[in-house]
PDB file of C-alpha atoms and ligand atoms in Angstrom:
ATOM      1  CA  MET A   1       0.000   0.000   0.000  1.00 92.00           C
ATOM      2  CA  ILE A   2       2.198   2.771  -1.226  1.00 95.00           C
ATOM      3  CA  GLN A   3       0.121   5.690  -2.359  1.00 95.00           C
ATOM      4  CA  GLN A   4       1.904   8.214  -4.530  1.00 95.00           C
ATOM      5  CA  VAL A   5       0.556  11.757  -4.548  1.00 96.00           C
ATOM      6  CA  GLU A   6       0.381  14.444  -7.194  1.00 94.00           C
ATOM      7  CA  ASN A   7       2.300  17.637  -6.481  1.00 94.00           C
ATOM      8  CA  PRO A   8       4.082  16.119  -3.470  1.00 97.00           C
ATOM      9  CA  ILE A   9       5.679  18.424  -0.921  1.00 97.00           C
ATOM     10  CA  ILE A  10       8.406  15.809  -0.469  1.00 98.00           C
ATOM     11  CA  GLU A  11       9.603  13.336  -3.064  1.00 98.00           C
ATOM     12  CA  ILE A  12      12.025  10.595  -2.132  1.00 98.00           C
ATOM     13  CA  HIS A  13      13.279   8.615  -5.075  1.00 97.00           C
ATOM     14  CA  ASP A  14      15.143   5.308  -4.905  1.00 96.00           C
ATOM     15  CA  LEU A  15      16.786   6.225  -1.585  1.00 97.00           C
ATOM     16  CA  SER A  16      19.308   3.887   0.027  1.00 97.00           C
ATOM     17  CA  VAL A  17      21.454   4.733   3.049  1.00 97.00           C
ATOM     18  CA  SER A  18      24.208   2.660   4.682  1.00 96.00           C
ATOM     19  CA  TYR A  19      26.381   3.094   7.756  1.00 95.00           C
ATOM     20  CA  GLU A  20      29.873   1.822   6.912  1.00 90.00           C
ATOM     21  CA  LYS A  21      28.734  -0.853   4.463  1.00 86.00           C
ATOM     22  CA  LYS A  22      25.633  -1.934   6.358  1.00 93.00           C
ATOM     23  CA  PRO A  23      22.440  -0.928   4.522  1.00 94.00           C
ATOM     24  CA  VAL A  24      19.827   0.655   6.780  1.00 96.00           C
ATOM     25  CA  LEU A  25      17.366   2.076   4.263  1.00 97.00           C
ATOM     26  CA  TRP A  26      16.751   0.191   1.111  1.00 96.00           C
ATOM     27  CA  ASP A  27      15.262   1.581  -2.078  1.00 96.00           C
ATOM     28  CA  VAL A  28      12.677   3.896  -0.529  1.00 97.00           C
ATOM     29  CA  ASP A  29      10.313   5.509  -3.054  1.00 97.00           C
ATOM     30  CA  LEU A  30       7.914   7.902  -1.444  1.00 96.00           C
ATOM     31  CA  THR A  31       5.828  10.991  -2.131  1.00 98.00           C
ATOM     32  CA  LEU A  32       4.091  12.933   0.614  1.00 98.00           C
ATOM     33  CA  PRO A  33       1.120  15.300   0.548  1.00 97.00           C
ATOM     34  CA  ALA A  34       1.301  18.888   1.818  1.00 97.00           C
ATOM     35  CA  GLY A  35      -0.452  20.157   4.917  1.00 96.00           C
ATOM     36  CA  LYS A  36      -0.867  16.818   6.678  1.00 97.00           C
ATOM     37  CA  LEU A  37       0.176  15.402  10.010  1.00 97.00           C
ATOM     38  CA  ILE A  38       2.309  12.434   8.995  1.00 98.00           C
ATOM     39  CA  GLY A  39       3.616   9.653  11.261  1.00 98.00           C
ATOM     40  CA  ILE A  40       6.683   7.520  10.589  1.00 98.00           C
ATOM     41  CA  ILE A  41       6.087   4.191  12.328  1.00 97.00           C
ATOM     42  CA  GLY A  42       8.296   1.117  12.696  1.00 95.00           C
ATOM     43  CA  PRO A  43      10.252  -0.979  15.210  1.00 92.00           C
ATOM     44  CA  ASN A  44      13.528   0.029  16.869  1.00 92.00           C
ATOM     45  CA  GLY A  45      16.345   0.129  14.381  1.00 93.00           C
ATOM     46  CA  ALA A  46      13.951   0.350  11.417  1.00 96.00           C
ATOM     47  CA  GLY A  47      15.742   3.412  10.061  1.00 97.00           C
ATOM     48  CA  LYS A  48      13.172   6.053  11.094  1.00 97.00           C
ATOM     49  CA  SER A  49      15.738   8.519  12.461  1.00 96.00           C
ATOM     50  CA  THR A  50      18.010   7.730   9.531  1.00 97.00           C
ATOM     51  CA  LEU A  51      15.221   8.655   7.119  1.00 98.00           C
ATOM     52  CA  LEU A  52      14.757  12.077   8.755  1.00 97.00           C
ATOM     53  CA  LYS A  53      18.506  12.709   8.821  1.00 96.00           C
ATOM     54  CA  ALA A  54      18.799  11.732   5.159  1.00 97.00           C
ATOM     55  CA  VAL A  55      15.999  14.134   4.206  1.00 96.00           C
ATOM     56  CA  MET A  56      17.696  16.892   6.247  1.00 95.00           C
ATOM     57  CA  GLY A  57      20.957  16.298   4.365  1.00 94.00           C
ATOM     58  CA  LEU A  58      22.792  15.160   7.522  1.00 94.00           C
ATOM     59  CA  LEU A  59      23.926  11.838   6.030  1.00 95.00           C
ATOM     60  CA  PRO A  60      25.471  10.799   2.721  1.00 95.00           C
ATOM     61  CA  LEU A  61      23.076   8.847   0.468  1.00 96.00           C
ATOM     62  CA  SER A  62      24.218   5.566  -1.103  1.00 96.00           C
ATOM     63  CA  SER A  63      21.737   6.128  -3.907  1.00 96.00           C
ATOM     64  CA  GLY A  64      18.717   8.171  -4.862  1.00 97.00           C
ATOM     65  CA  TYR A  65      17.629  11.746  -4.413  1.00 96.00           C
ATOM     66  CA  ILE A  66      15.219  13.820  -2.375  1.00 97.00           C
ATOM     67  CA  ASN A  67      13.254  16.861  -3.504  1.00 97.00           C
ATOM     68  CA  ILE A  68      11.455  19.187  -1.145  1.00 97.00           C
ATOM     69  CA  LEU A  69       8.928  21.651  -2.562  1.00 96.00           C
ATOM     70  CA  ASP A  70      10.157  20.451  -5.959  1.00 96.00           C
ATOM     71  CA  LYS A  71      13.701  21.606  -5.232  1.00 97.00           C
ATOM     72  CA  PRO A  72      16.905  20.119  -3.849  1.00 95.00           C
ATOM     73  CA  LEU A  73      17.384  20.609  -0.108  1.00 93.00           C
ATOM     74  CA  LYS A  74      19.984  23.361  -0.340  1.00 91.00           C
ATOM     75  CA  GLU A  75      17.506  25.685  -2.042  1.00 95.00           C
ATOM     76  CA  VAL A  76      14.790  25.239   0.571  1.00 95.00           C
ATOM     77  CA  ARG A  77      16.732  24.942   3.815  1.00 91.00           C
ATOM     78  CA  ASP A  78      15.006  27.918   5.426  1.00 89.00           C
ATOM     79  CA  LYS A  79      11.591  26.363   4.748  1.00 94.00           C
ATOM     80  CA  ILE A  80      12.260  23.229   6.772  1.00 96.00           C
ATOM     81  CA  SER A  81      12.834  22.633  10.437  1.00 95.00           C
ATOM     82  CA  TYR A  82      14.147  19.592  12.299  1.00 94.00           C
ATOM     83  CA  VAL A  83      13.658  18.603  15.923  1.00 94.00           C
ATOM     84  CA  PRO A  84      16.163  15.825  16.688  1.00 91.00           C
ATOM     85  CA  GLN A  85      15.654  13.034  19.212  1.00 90.00           C
ATOM     86  CA  ARG A  86      16.109  14.542  22.674  1.00 83.00           C
ATOM     87  CA  GLU A  87      18.721  12.006  23.809  1.00 77.00           C
ATOM     88  CA  SER A  88      20.946  12.954  20.885  1.00 78.00           C
ATOM     89  CA  VAL A  89      21.529  16.460  22.251  1.00 76.00           C
ATOM     90  CA  ASP A  90      24.087  17.690  24.794  1.00 75.00           C
ATOM     91  CA  TRP A  91      21.935  19.369  27.439  1.00 74.00           C
ATOM     92  CA  ASP A  92      24.885  20.340  29.676  1.00 77.00           C
ATOM     93  CA  PHE A  93      25.831  23.076  27.264  1.00 81.00           C
ATOM     94  CA  PRO A  94      25.537  26.357  29.234  1.00 86.00           C
ATOM     95  CA  THR A  95      22.734  28.212  27.420  1.00 91.00           C
ATOM     96  CA  SER A  96      19.471  29.768  28.460  1.00 95.00           C
ATOM     97  CA  VAL A  97      16.078  28.709  27.146  1.00 96.00           C
ATOM     98  CA  TYR A  98      15.733  32.093  25.429  1.00 97.00           C
ATOM     99  CA  ASP A  99      19.044  31.688  23.577  1.00 94.00           C
ATOM    100  CA  VAL A 100      18.167  28.183  22.406  1.00 94.00           C
ATOM    101  CA  VAL A 101      14.911  29.431  20.910  1.00 96.00           C
ATOM    102  CA  MET A 102      16.660  32.469  19.358  1.00 94.00           C
ATOM    103  CA  MET A 103      18.868  29.961  17.493  1.00 92.00           C
ATOM    104  CA  GLY A 104      15.733  29.203  15.490  1.00 93.00           C
ATOM    105  CA  ARG A 105      15.958  32.751  14.082  1.00 93.00           C
ATOM    106  CA  TYR A 106      19.572  32.554  12.870  1.00 86.00           C
ATOM    107  CA  GLY A 107      18.623  30.988   9.532  1.00 78.00           C
ATOM    108  CA  GLN A 108      16.786  34.198   8.608  1.00 76.00           C
ATOM    109  CA  LEU A 109      19.084  36.445  10.593  1.00 73.00           C
ATOM    110  CA  GLY A 110      22.560  35.268   9.629  1.00 70.00           C
ATOM    111  CA  LEU A 111      24.891  34.329  12.465  1.00 65.00           C
ATOM    112  CA  LEU A 112      26.478  37.716  12.996  1.00 68.00           C
ATOM    113  CA  LYS A 113      23.440  39.956  12.851  1.00 78.00           C
ATOM    114  CA  ARG A 114      21.788  41.153  16.003  1.00 86.00           C
ATOM    115  CA  PRO A 115      18.211  40.044  16.602  1.00 88.00           C
ATOM    116  CA  LYS A 116      15.597  42.673  15.822  1.00 90.00           C
ATOM    117  CA  LYS A 117      12.581  43.470  17.911  1.00 94.00           C
ATOM    118  CA  SER A 118      10.483  41.246  15.637  1.00 94.00           C
ATOM    119  CA  ASP A 119      12.860  38.312  16.244  1.00 94.00           C
ATOM    120  CA  LYS A 120      12.531  38.784  19.990  1.00 96.00           C
ATOM    121  CA  GLU A 121       8.757  38.858  19.663  1.00 97.00           C
ATOM    122  CA  ILE A 122       8.780  35.664  17.613  1.00 97.00           C
ATOM    123  CA  VAL A 123      10.935  33.975  20.265  1.00 97.00           C
ATOM    124  CA  MET A 124       8.604  34.973  23.101  1.00 98.00           C
ATOM    125  CA  ASP A 125       5.545  34.033  21.069  1.00 97.00           C
ATOM    126  CA  SER A 126       7.046  30.588  20.341  1.00 97.00           C
ATOM    127  CA  LEU A 127       7.823  30.097  24.034  1.00 97.00           C
ATOM    128  CA  SER A 128       4.283  30.979  24.999  1.00 96.00           C
ATOM    129  CA  LYS A 129       2.854  28.548  22.421  1.00 95.00           C
ATOM    130  CA  VAL A 130       4.582  25.709  24.277  1.00 95.00           C
ATOM    131  CA  GLY A 131       3.822  27.142  27.723  1.00 94.00           C
ATOM    132  CA  MET A 132       7.468  27.953  28.554  1.00 96.00           C
ATOM    133  CA  GLU A 133       7.537  31.758  28.602  1.00 95.00           C
ATOM    134  CA  GLY A 134       8.107  31.696  32.365  1.00 97.00           C
ATOM    135  CA  PHE A 135      11.355  29.731  31.874  1.00 97.00           C
ATOM    136  CA  LYS A 136      13.147  31.997  29.422  1.00 97.00           C
ATOM    137  CA  ASP A 137      16.163  32.702  31.650  1.00 97.00           C
ATOM    138  CA  ARG A 138      16.526  29.141  32.918  1.00 97.00           C
ATOM    139  CA  GLN A 139      19.605  27.129  31.871  1.00 95.00           C
ATOM    140  CA  ILE A 140      18.552  24.285  29.575  1.00 93.00           C
ATOM    141  CA  SER A 141      20.406  21.790  31.800  1.00 92.00           C
ATOM    142  CA  GLN A 142      17.961  22.686  34.594  1.00 94.00           C
ATOM    143  CA  LEU A 143      14.842  21.509  32.766  1.00 93.00           C
ATOM    144  CA  SER A 144      12.847  18.291  32.974  1.00 91.00           C
ATOM    145  CA  GLY A 145      12.623  16.056  29.896  1.00 89.00           C
ATOM    146  CA  GLY A 146       9.181  17.378  29.019  1.00 91.00           C
ATOM    147  CA  GLN A 147      10.347  20.985  29.363  1.00 94.00           C
ATOM    148  CA  GLN A 148      13.405  20.326  27.189  1.00 92.00           C
ATOM    149  CA  GLN A 149      11.148  18.900  24.514  1.00 92.00           C
ATOM    150  CA  ARG A 150       8.920  21.991  24.664  1.00 94.00           C
ATOM    151  CA  VAL A 151      11.961  24.253  24.247  1.00 95.00           C
ATOM    152  CA  PHE A 152      13.024  22.241  21.216  1.00 93.00           C
ATOM    153  CA  LEU A 153       9.599  22.722  19.723  1.00 94.00           C
ATOM    154  CA  ALA A 154       9.686  26.438  20.463  1.00 96.00           C
ATOM    155  CA  ARG A 155      12.997  26.709  18.629  1.00 95.00           C
ATOM    156  CA  ALA A 156      11.443  24.953  15.629  1.00 95.00           C
ATOM    157  CA  LEU A 157       8.385  27.236  15.751  1.00 96.00           C
ATOM    158  CA  ALA A 158      10.643  30.304  15.831  1.00 96.00           C
ATOM    159  CA  GLN A 159      12.025  29.219  12.467  1.00 95.00           C
ATOM    160  CA  GLN A 160       8.600  29.765  10.890  1.00 95.00           C
ATOM    161  CA  ALA A 161       9.193  26.951   8.433  1.00 96.00           C
ATOM    162  CA  ASP A 162       6.676  25.244   6.133  1.00 96.00           C
ATOM    163  CA  ILE A 163       7.755  21.681   6.872  1.00 97.00           C
ATOM    164  CA  TYR A 164       8.625  20.290  10.294  1.00 97.00           C
ATOM    165  CA  PHE A 165      10.436  17.027  10.983  1.00 97.00           C
ATOM    166  CA  MET A 166      10.287  15.778  14.571  1.00 97.00           C
ATOM    167  CA  ASP A 167      12.040  12.704  15.906  1.00 96.00           C
ATOM    168  CA  GLU A 168      10.032  11.088  18.732  1.00 95.00           C
ATOM    169  CA  PRO A 169       8.780  14.309  20.342  1.00 94.00           C
ATOM    170  CA  PHE A 170       6.727  12.293  22.855  1.00 93.00           C
ATOM    171  CA  ALA A 171       9.558  10.063  24.088  1.00 90.00           C
ATOM    172  CA  GLY A 172      10.025  10.448  27.832  1.00 86.00           C
ATOM    173  CA  VAL A 173       7.592  13.348  28.285  1.00 90.00           C
ATOM    174  CA  ASP A 174       4.743  13.529  30.791  1.00 89.00           C
ATOM    175  CA  ALA A 175       1.099  13.195  29.737  1.00 90.00           C
ATOM    176  CA  ALA A 176       0.446  16.951  29.997  1.00 89.00           C
ATOM    177  CA  THR A 177       3.347  17.715  27.660  1.00 90.00           C
ATOM    178  CA  GLU A 178       2.232  15.050  25.202  1.00 94.00           C
ATOM    179  CA  LYS A 179      -1.243  16.583  25.113  1.00 91.00           C
ATOM    180  CA  ALA A 180       0.152  20.098  24.682  1.00 90.00           C
ATOM    181  CA  ILE A 181       2.414  18.940  21.848  1.00 93.00           C
ATOM    182  CA  VAL A 182      -0.413  17.121  20.062  1.00 94.00           C
ATOM    183  CA  GLU A 183      -2.586  20.227  20.225  1.00 93.00           C
ATOM    184  CA  LEU A 184       0.254  22.312  18.867  1.00 93.00           C
ATOM    185  CA  LEU A 185       0.784  19.875  15.984  1.00 95.00           C
ATOM    186  CA  ARG A 186      -2.929  20.030  15.131  1.00 94.00           C
ATOM    187  CA  GLN A 187      -2.792  23.811  15.154  1.00 93.00           C
ATOM    188  CA  MET A 188       0.253  23.795  12.864  1.00 95.00           C
ATOM    189  CA  SER A 189      -1.543  21.454  10.524  1.00 94.00           C
ATOM    190  CA  LYS A 190      -4.559  23.794  10.428  1.00 94.00           C
ATOM    191  CA  GLU A 191      -2.148  26.547   9.415  1.00 94.00           C
ATOM    192  CA  LYS A 192      -1.197  24.374   6.407  1.00 95.00           C
ATOM    193  CA  LYS A 193       2.179  23.337   7.777  1.00 97.00           C
ATOM    194  CA  THR A 194       3.364  19.846   6.918  1.00 98.00           C
ATOM    195  CA  VAL A 195       4.458  18.012  10.061  1.00 98.00           C
ATOM    196  CA  ILE A 196       6.298  14.694   9.916  1.00 98.00           C
ATOM    197  CA  VAL A 197       6.745  12.899  13.217  1.00 98.00           C
ATOM    198  CA  VAL A 198       8.623   9.727  14.147  1.00 97.00           C
ATOM    199  CA  HIS A 199       6.377   7.935  16.592  1.00 95.00           C
ATOM    200  CA  HIS A 200       6.370   4.502  18.140  1.00 85.00           C
ATOM    201  CA  ASP A 201       3.286   4.227  20.334  1.00 89.00           C
ATOM    202  CA  LEU A 202       0.875   2.244  18.195  1.00 91.00           C
ATOM    203  CA  GLN A 203      -1.981   2.936  20.621  1.00 89.00           C
ATOM    204  CA  SER A 204      -2.183   6.590  19.625  1.00 93.00           C
ATOM    205  CA  VAL A 205      -1.299   6.389  15.929  1.00 94.00           C
ATOM    206  CA  ALA A 206      -4.891   6.429  14.635  1.00 92.00           C
ATOM    207  CA  ARG A 207      -5.777   9.383  16.853  1.00 93.00           C
ATOM    208  CA  TYR A 208      -2.776  11.527  15.988  1.00 95.00           C
ATOM    209  CA  PHE A 209      -2.044  11.193  12.295  1.00 96.00           C
ATOM    210  CA  ASP A 210      -3.716  11.827   8.931  1.00 96.00           C
ATOM    211  CA  TRP A 211      -1.183   9.817   7.002  1.00 98.00           C
ATOM    212  CA  ILE A 212       1.404   7.198   7.988  1.00 98.00           C
ATOM    213  CA  ILE A 213       4.619   5.758   6.669  1.00 98.00           C
ATOM    214  CA  LEU A 214       5.366   2.201   7.815  1.00 97.00           C
ATOM    215  CA  LEU A 215       9.062   1.510   7.676  1.00 97.00           C
ATOM    216  CA  ASN A 216      11.356  -1.382   8.388  1.00 96.00           C
ATOM    217  CA  MET A 217      14.529  -0.787   6.392  1.00 96.00           C
ATOM    218  CA  ARG A 218      12.354  -0.808   3.339  1.00 96.00           C
ATOM    219  CA  LEU A 219       9.088   1.024   2.890  1.00 98.00           C
ATOM    220  CA  VAL A 220       6.116  -1.162   3.822  1.00 97.00           C
ATOM    221  CA  ALA A 221       3.340   1.382   3.420  1.00 98.00           C
ATOM    222  CA  SER A 222       2.607   5.054   2.896  1.00 98.00           C
ATOM    223  CA  GLY A 223      -0.940   6.327   2.746  1.00 98.00           C
ATOM    224  CA  PRO A 224      -3.943   7.811   4.504  1.00 97.00           C
ATOM    225  CA  ILE A 225      -4.320   6.393   8.012  1.00 96.00           C
ATOM    226  CA  GLU A 226      -7.582   4.604   7.120  1.00 95.00           C
ATOM    227  CA  GLU A 227      -5.818   2.610   4.436  1.00 96.00           C
ATOM    228  CA  ALA A 228      -2.303   2.169   5.778  1.00 96.00           C
ATOM    229  CA  PHE A 229      -2.964   1.411   9.469  1.00 95.00           C
ATOM    230  CA  THR A 230      -4.110  -2.187   9.115  1.00 93.00           C
ATOM    231  CA  PRO A 231      -3.193  -5.346  11.056  1.00 89.00           C
ATOM    232  CA  GLU A 232      -1.733  -6.915   7.897  1.00 90.00           C
ATOM    233  CA  LEU A 233       0.578  -3.998   7.189  1.00 93.00           C
ATOM    234  CA  LEU A 234       1.585  -3.720  10.863  1.00 92.00           C
ATOM    235  CA  GLN A 235       2.396  -7.442  10.851  1.00 90.00           C
ATOM    236  CA  GLU A 236       4.543  -6.914   7.789  1.00 92.00           C
ATOM    237  CA  THR A 237       6.315  -3.967   9.459  1.00 94.00           C
ATOM    238  CA  TYR A 238       6.895  -5.511  12.877  1.00 90.00           C
ATOM    239  CA  GLY A 239       7.013  -9.205  11.954  1.00 85.00           C
ATOM    240  CA  GLY A 240       7.443 -11.437  15.001  1.00 66.00           C
ATOM    241  CA  LYS A 241       8.383  -8.458  17.158  1.00 58.00           C
ATOM    242  CA  LEU A 242       4.814  -7.277  17.428  1.00 58.00           C
ATOM    243  CA  THR A 243       3.610  -9.358  20.364  1.00 60.00           C
ATOM    244  CA  LEU A 244       0.779  -6.910  20.884  1.00 58.00           C
ATOM    245  CA  LEU A 245      -0.540  -7.557  17.427  1.00 60.00           C
ATOM    246  CA  THR A 246      -3.875  -9.042  18.493  1.00 61.00           C
ATOM    247  CA  GLU A 247      -4.444  -6.227  20.955  1.00 62.00           C
ATOM    248  CA  ILE A 248      -3.650  -3.646  18.329  1.00 66.00           C
ATOM    249  CA  SER A 249      -5.876  -5.384  15.871  1.00 64.00           C
ATOM    250  CA  ASP A 250      -8.735  -5.275  18.423  1.00 63.00           C
ATOM    251  CA  LEU A 251      -8.019  -1.621  18.989  1.00 64.00           C
ATOM    252  CA  ILE A 252      -8.253  -0.904  15.295  1.00 64.00           C
ATOM    253  CA  GLN A 253     -11.539  -2.803  14.970  1.00 61.00           C
ATOM    254  CA  LYS A 254     -13.093  -1.203  18.040  1.00 56.00           C
ATOM    255  CA  ASN A 255     -12.348   2.446  17.703  1.00 55.00           C
ATOM    256  CA  ARG A 256     -11.654   2.620  14.045  1.00 57.00           C
ATOM    257  CA  PHE A 257     -10.664   6.218  13.747  1.00 57.00           C
ATOM    258  CA  PRO A 258     -12.532   7.968  16.505  1.00 55.00           C
ATOM    259  CA  ASN A 259     -13.631  11.489  15.770  1.00 49.00           C
ATOM    260  CA  ARG A 260     -10.980  14.073  16.228  1.00 51.00           C
ATOM    261  CA  GLU A 261     -12.177  17.256  17.721  1.00 43.00           C
TER     262      GLU A 261
HETATM  263  N1  ADP B   1      25.874   6.499  13.294  1.00 76.72           N
HETATM  264  C1  ADP B   1      25.606   5.203  13.084  1.00 76.72           C
HETATM  265  N2  ADP B   1      26.593   4.323  12.762  1.00 76.72           N
HETATM  266  C2  ADP B   1      26.322   3.022  12.536  1.00 76.72           C
HETATM  267  N3  ADP B   1      25.090   2.470  12.613  1.00 76.72           N
HETATM  268  C3  ADP B   1      24.078   3.276  12.926  1.00 76.72           C
HETATM  269  C4  ADP B   1      24.261   4.696  13.180  1.00 76.72           C
HETATM  270  N4  ADP B   1      23.069   5.247  13.468  1.00 76.72           N
HETATM  271  C5  ADP B   1      22.155   4.238  13.400  1.00 76.72           C
HETATM  272  N5  ADP B   1      22.764   3.066  13.082  1.00 76.72           N
HETATM  273  C6  ADP B   1      22.070   1.773  12.875  1.00 76.72           C
HETATM  274  O1  ADP B   1      21.156   1.929  11.809  1.00 76.72           O
HETATM  275  C7  ADP B   1      19.935   1.259  12.082  1.00 76.72           C
HETATM  276  C8  ADP B   1      18.787   2.240  12.018  1.00 76.72           C
HETATM  277  O2  ADP B   1      18.917   3.206  13.050  1.00 76.72           O
HETATM  278  P1  ADP B   1      17.865   4.364  13.292  1.00 76.72           P
HETATM  279  O3  ADP B   1      17.640   5.096  12.030  1.00 76.72           O
HETATM  280  O4  ADP B   1      18.336   5.121  14.465  1.00 76.72           O
HETATM  281  O5  ADP B   1      16.542   3.513  13.659  1.00 76.72           O
HETATM  282  P2  ADP B   1      15.197   3.969  14.390  1.00 76.72           P
HETATM  283  O6  ADP B   1      15.216   5.459  14.515  1.00 76.72           O
HETATM  284  O7  ADP B   1      14.097   3.452  13.535  1.00 76.72           O
HETATM  285  O8  ADP B   1      15.205   3.272  15.721  1.00 76.72           O
HETATM  286  C9  ADP B   1      20.100   0.598  13.448  1.00 76.72           C
HETATM  287  O9  ADP B   1      20.499  -0.737  13.227  1.00 76.72           O
HETATM  288  C10 ADP B   1      21.217   1.394  14.075  1.00 76.72           C
HETATM  289  O10 ADP B   1      21.938   0.602  14.984  1.00 76.72           O
HETATM  290 MG1   MG B   2      15.169   6.752  16.120  1.00 76.72          MG
END
């Protein structure tokens, strides 16, 4: 079930990526629609983070190419924003919350320019959208996991991009933060942003996403949630590793795509 779209916002053609000589992504062909909330789903080690890094130009490709907004990455860098996995970041670095979020402005600003009043307003507005305006002078090392994740999101918001890539934004955050982030993602989607999120909690997939990509080294599925989130395709993605398969299958039958508010 690999649905190709017309006028894709992202086009991935024949992509393969290896670390040393070990292939991790194999021949991925994928087109994605604009303005949707898109989940990348698959087991540990499936290559989900690798896929985001490849799209962001952070890894060499063994083969293939990627177009974003019909252009190569280097021409659209300021239109895309990336929130890496929280564990991959050095949080002991001595910086304030405010400065981290201001980093989101440097793409537009250039590294040596001083922030204007409008940049400062965007930073404070982004902090308030994630409920962190009261923490602007706090050192980032002094934050909880959920607060760190919110700051990361604020930095991404400050970039005012069109496309957002987020690697496991819900990992290790409290329920209140997860809810706040989901609401923010919905809001971004209403504002016609395209948001692509690596996610591994199958329980919430149908509630959160419009479209999903199922990945396990190769592409298993890409399509609207109603068509791509099926027990058969999950089985194919997770293989024997999905011990919860019957439960998930029940879940899909029971609340097949509950209304989203
Ligand atoms: N820098 C690296 N060097 C070598 N192997 C790596 C590196 N990063 C990831 N891998 C391997 O590539 C595979 C895919 O990793 P990753 O994309 O992080 O998976 P996921 O995000 O789906 O859990 C895993 O087997 C992982 O061990
Ligand atoms: Mg990962």
